[in-house]
Short mmCIF file of C-alpha atoms in Angstrom, two decimals:
data_model
loop_
_atom_site.label_atom_id
_atom_site.label_comp_id
_atom_site.label_asym_id
_atom_site.label_seq_id
_atom_site.Cartn_x
_atom_site.Cartn_y
_atom_site.Cartn_z
CA MET A 1 37.08 -6.56 -22.86
CA SER A 2 40.19 -8.62 -23.32
CA ASN A 3 38.84 -11.01 -25.97
CA ILE A 4 37.64 -10.01 -29.43
CA LEU A 5 35.75 -12.50 -31.57
CA VAL A 6 34.81 -11.78 -35.15
CA THR A 7 31.62 -13.32 -36.50
CA GLY A 8 29.88 -13.30 -39.85
CA ARG A 9 28.56 -15.43 -42.65
CA PRO A 10 30.76 -18.14 -44.18
CA GLY A 11 33.14 -16.75 -46.79
CA VAL A 12 32.87 -13.13 -45.64
CA GLY A 13 36.60 -12.92 -44.85
CA LYS A 14 36.92 -13.50 -41.11
CA THR A 15 40.22 -15.39 -41.29
CA THR A 16 41.52 -12.95 -43.90
CA LEU A 17 40.71 -10.07 -41.58
CA ILE A 18 42.59 -11.68 -38.69
CA LYS A 19 45.63 -12.40 -40.86
CA GLN A 20 45.67 -8.84 -42.20
CA VAL A 21 45.39 -7.30 -38.71
CA ILE A 22 48.26 -9.48 -37.46
CA LYS A 23 50.44 -8.57 -40.44
CA GLU A 24 49.66 -4.84 -40.34
CA LEU A 25 50.41 -4.65 -36.61
CA GLY A 26 53.59 -6.72 -36.99
CA LEU A 27 52.49 -9.22 -34.35
CA LYS A 28 53.85 -12.69 -33.61
CA PRO A 29 50.76 -14.35 -32.13
CA VAL A 30 50.32 -17.84 -30.75
CA GLY A 31 47.35 -20.16 -31.18
CA PHE A 32 46.11 -21.37 -34.55
CA TYR A 33 44.25 -20.44 -37.69
CA THR A 34 42.42 -22.42 -40.34
CA GLU A 35 42.56 -22.37 -44.13
CA GLU A 36 40.20 -23.75 -46.71
CA ILE A 37 41.27 -26.75 -48.74
CA ARG A 38 40.05 -26.11 -52.26
CA GLU A 39 39.70 -28.52 -55.15
CA GLY A 40 39.06 -26.39 -58.18
CA ARG A 41 36.23 -24.03 -57.32
CA HIS A 42 34.90 -26.16 -54.47
CA ARG A 43 35.79 -26.20 -50.80
CA ALA A 44 36.87 -29.73 -49.88
CA GLY A 45 37.79 -29.13 -46.26
CA PHE A 46 39.85 -27.16 -43.77
CA ARG A 47 43.50 -27.24 -42.76
CA ILE A 48 44.57 -26.20 -39.24
CA LYS A 49 47.92 -24.44 -38.67
CA SER A 50 49.61 -23.78 -35.36
CA LEU A 51 51.14 -20.40 -34.61
CA SER A 52 52.58 -21.60 -31.29
CA PRO A 53 56.29 -22.39 -31.75
CA GLY A 54 57.93 -25.71 -31.04
CA LEU A 55 55.03 -28.10 -31.38
CA PRO A 56 55.72 -31.57 -32.82
CA ARG A 57 52.77 -31.11 -35.24
CA MET A 58 52.42 -27.63 -36.72
CA ASP A 59 49.60 -28.34 -39.15
CA GLY A 60 46.97 -30.90 -40.00
CA ILE A 61 43.57 -31.54 -41.52
CA LEU A 62 40.73 -30.20 -39.38
CA ALA A 63 37.95 -31.57 -41.60
CA ARG A 64 37.54 -32.87 -45.11
CA ILE A 65 34.96 -34.34 -47.41
CA GLY A 66 35.47 -38.09 -47.67
CA LEU A 67 37.58 -38.64 -44.56
CA PRO A 68 36.67 -41.79 -42.67
CA GLY A 69 35.40 -41.32 -39.15
CA PRO A 70 32.31 -40.85 -37.01
CA HIS A 71 32.36 -37.05 -36.52
CA ARG A 72 30.46 -35.44 -39.36
CA ARG A 73 29.48 -31.78 -39.71
CA GLY A 74 27.60 -31.15 -42.91
CA PRO A 75 29.57 -32.66 -45.80
CA TYR A 76 32.80 -32.79 -43.76
CA THR A 77 34.25 -35.41 -41.46
CA VAL A 78 36.09 -33.81 -38.55
CA ASN A 79 39.57 -35.10 -37.82
CA LEU A 80 39.53 -35.22 -34.02
CA LEU A 81 43.21 -36.22 -33.78
CA ASP A 82 44.46 -33.15 -35.69
CA MET A 83 41.97 -30.86 -33.94
CA GLU A 84 43.44 -31.90 -30.61
CA GLU A 85 47.10 -32.43 -31.51
CA VAL A 86 47.40 -29.21 -33.54
CA GLY A 87 44.55 -26.90 -32.46
CA ALA A 88 43.99 -27.73 -28.79
CA ARG A 89 47.70 -28.25 -28.20
CA ALA A 90 48.54 -24.91 -29.83
CA LEU A 91 46.10 -23.19 -27.45
CA GLU A 92 47.42 -25.06 -24.42
CA GLU A 93 50.99 -24.05 -25.31
CA ALA A 94 49.91 -20.48 -26.11
CA LEU A 95 49.23 -19.93 -22.42
CA SER A 96 52.97 -20.06 -21.68
CA TYR A 97 53.70 -17.04 -23.92
CA SER A 98 52.99 -13.36 -23.36
CA ALA A 99 51.43 -12.75 -26.74
CA LEU A 100 48.14 -12.33 -28.56
CA ILE A 101 46.30 -15.65 -28.82
CA VAL A 102 44.57 -16.40 -32.14
CA ILE A 103 41.65 -18.85 -32.15
CA ASP A 104 40.33 -19.39 -35.66
CA GLU A 105 37.66 -20.80 -35.24
CA ILE A 106 35.08 -21.61 -32.58
CA GLY A 107 32.21 -23.37 -34.30
CA ASN A 108 30.37 -26.62 -34.99
CA MET A 109 33.41 -28.81 -35.48
CA GLU A 110 34.98 -27.94 -32.16
CA ILE A 111 32.12 -29.17 -30.00
CA ILE A 112 33.24 -32.78 -30.46
CA SER A 113 36.43 -32.17 -28.44
CA LEU A 114 36.26 -31.46 -24.72
CA ARG A 115 40.02 -30.90 -24.76
CA PHE A 116 39.60 -28.18 -27.37
CA GLN A 117 36.75 -26.57 -25.42
CA LYS A 118 38.82 -26.53 -22.21
CA ALA A 119 41.74 -24.95 -24.07
CA VAL A 120 39.48 -22.22 -25.50
CA ILE A 121 38.07 -21.42 -22.05
CA ALA A 122 41.58 -21.35 -20.52
CA CYS A 123 42.73 -18.88 -23.19
CA LEU A 124 39.69 -16.64 -22.69
CA GLU A 125 40.29 -16.65 -18.93
CA SER A 126 44.01 -15.91 -19.26
CA PRO A 127 45.48 -12.40 -18.98
CA GLN A 128 46.51 -12.62 -22.64
CA PRO A 129 44.17 -11.04 -25.19
CA VAL A 130 42.41 -13.33 -27.65
CA LEU A 131 41.54 -12.48 -31.24
CA GLY A 132 39.33 -15.13 -32.73
CA VAL A 133 36.55 -16.17 -35.04
CA ILE A 134 33.24 -17.53 -33.81
CA LYS A 135 30.43 -18.91 -35.92
CA ALA A 136 27.46 -16.65 -36.49
CA GLY A 137 24.86 -19.25 -35.56
CA ARG A 138 23.92 -20.80 -32.27
CA GLY A 139 25.04 -23.84 -30.36
CA PRO A 140 25.64 -24.76 -26.73
CA PHE A 141 29.39 -24.06 -26.68
CA VAL A 142 29.19 -21.08 -29.04
CA ASP A 143 26.37 -19.52 -26.98
CA ARG A 144 28.38 -20.05 -23.80
CA ILE A 145 31.36 -18.21 -25.30
CA LYS A 146 29.26 -15.38 -26.75
CA SER A 147 27.59 -14.74 -23.38
CA ARG A 148 30.88 -14.23 -21.51
CA PRO A 149 31.32 -10.70 -20.13
CA ASP A 150 34.99 -10.66 -21.19
CA VAL A 151 34.16 -11.30 -24.87
CA GLU A 152 33.32 -8.66 -27.44
CA ILE A 153 31.64 -9.91 -30.61
CA ILE A 154 32.24 -7.88 -33.78
CA GLU A 155 30.21 -8.70 -36.87
CA LEU A 156 31.94 -8.67 -40.25
CA ARG A 157 30.09 -8.03 -43.49
CA ARG A 158 31.68 -7.73 -46.93
CA ASP A 159 30.56 -4.11 -47.32
CA ARG A 160 32.25 -3.17 -44.01
CA PHE A 161 35.48 -5.16 -44.27
CA GLU A 162 37.91 -2.22 -44.10
CA ALA A 163 35.99 -0.44 -41.33
CA VAL A 164 35.80 -3.60 -39.21
CA LYS A 165 39.48 -4.35 -39.85
CA THR A 166 40.41 -0.87 -38.60
CA GLU A 167 38.16 -1.26 -35.55
CA VAL A 168 39.67 -4.65 -34.68
CA ALA A 169 43.24 -3.42 -35.22
CA ASP A 170 42.64 -0.41 -32.97
CA ARG A 171 41.23 -2.60 -30.20
CA ILE A 172 44.09 -5.10 -30.51
CA LYS A 173 46.68 -2.31 -30.27
CA VAL A 174 45.17 -1.26 -26.94
CA LEU A 175 45.07 -4.84 -25.63
CA ILE A 176 48.65 -5.56 -26.72
CA SER A 177 49.90 -2.40 -25.00
CA GLN A 178 48.61 -3.85 -21.74
CA LEU A 179 50.71 -7.04 -21.96
#
């Protein structure tokens, strides 16, 4: 397996796990990750941040409550422009580096962008290892990714955070050594 995707319930720490593994291993990955936008104690949306160097846009708003636009997922409106110009572009550019590719996240919001989907598939099919997050539920694109023979799905639960982090780090070390 050259691609590791972490899954689990919302808020269980999937992005935190990926960030900690990257930091502990001292890696300089390419791709992107997401962060919650919080207003007080409530999640108001998601920011998207590129890890691929040299892009004109390194971060943006992936989705937010109250954004205008036609692409809604739950209480959030998806910002297709930032998804493509930050997220998809970061993945497209990641293919020109010999480094771990981070894809955080493959889920409901991403199905509105064919460009994003093509970039995810290209990364999974590349010789570079992928460490990513995939939603726990079902969906046409998510199911397609989960059924790939080159993808290993690892479930994260709060009570197993440290054990899963160690397992993921060990697998990434092996994949990185093959670059």
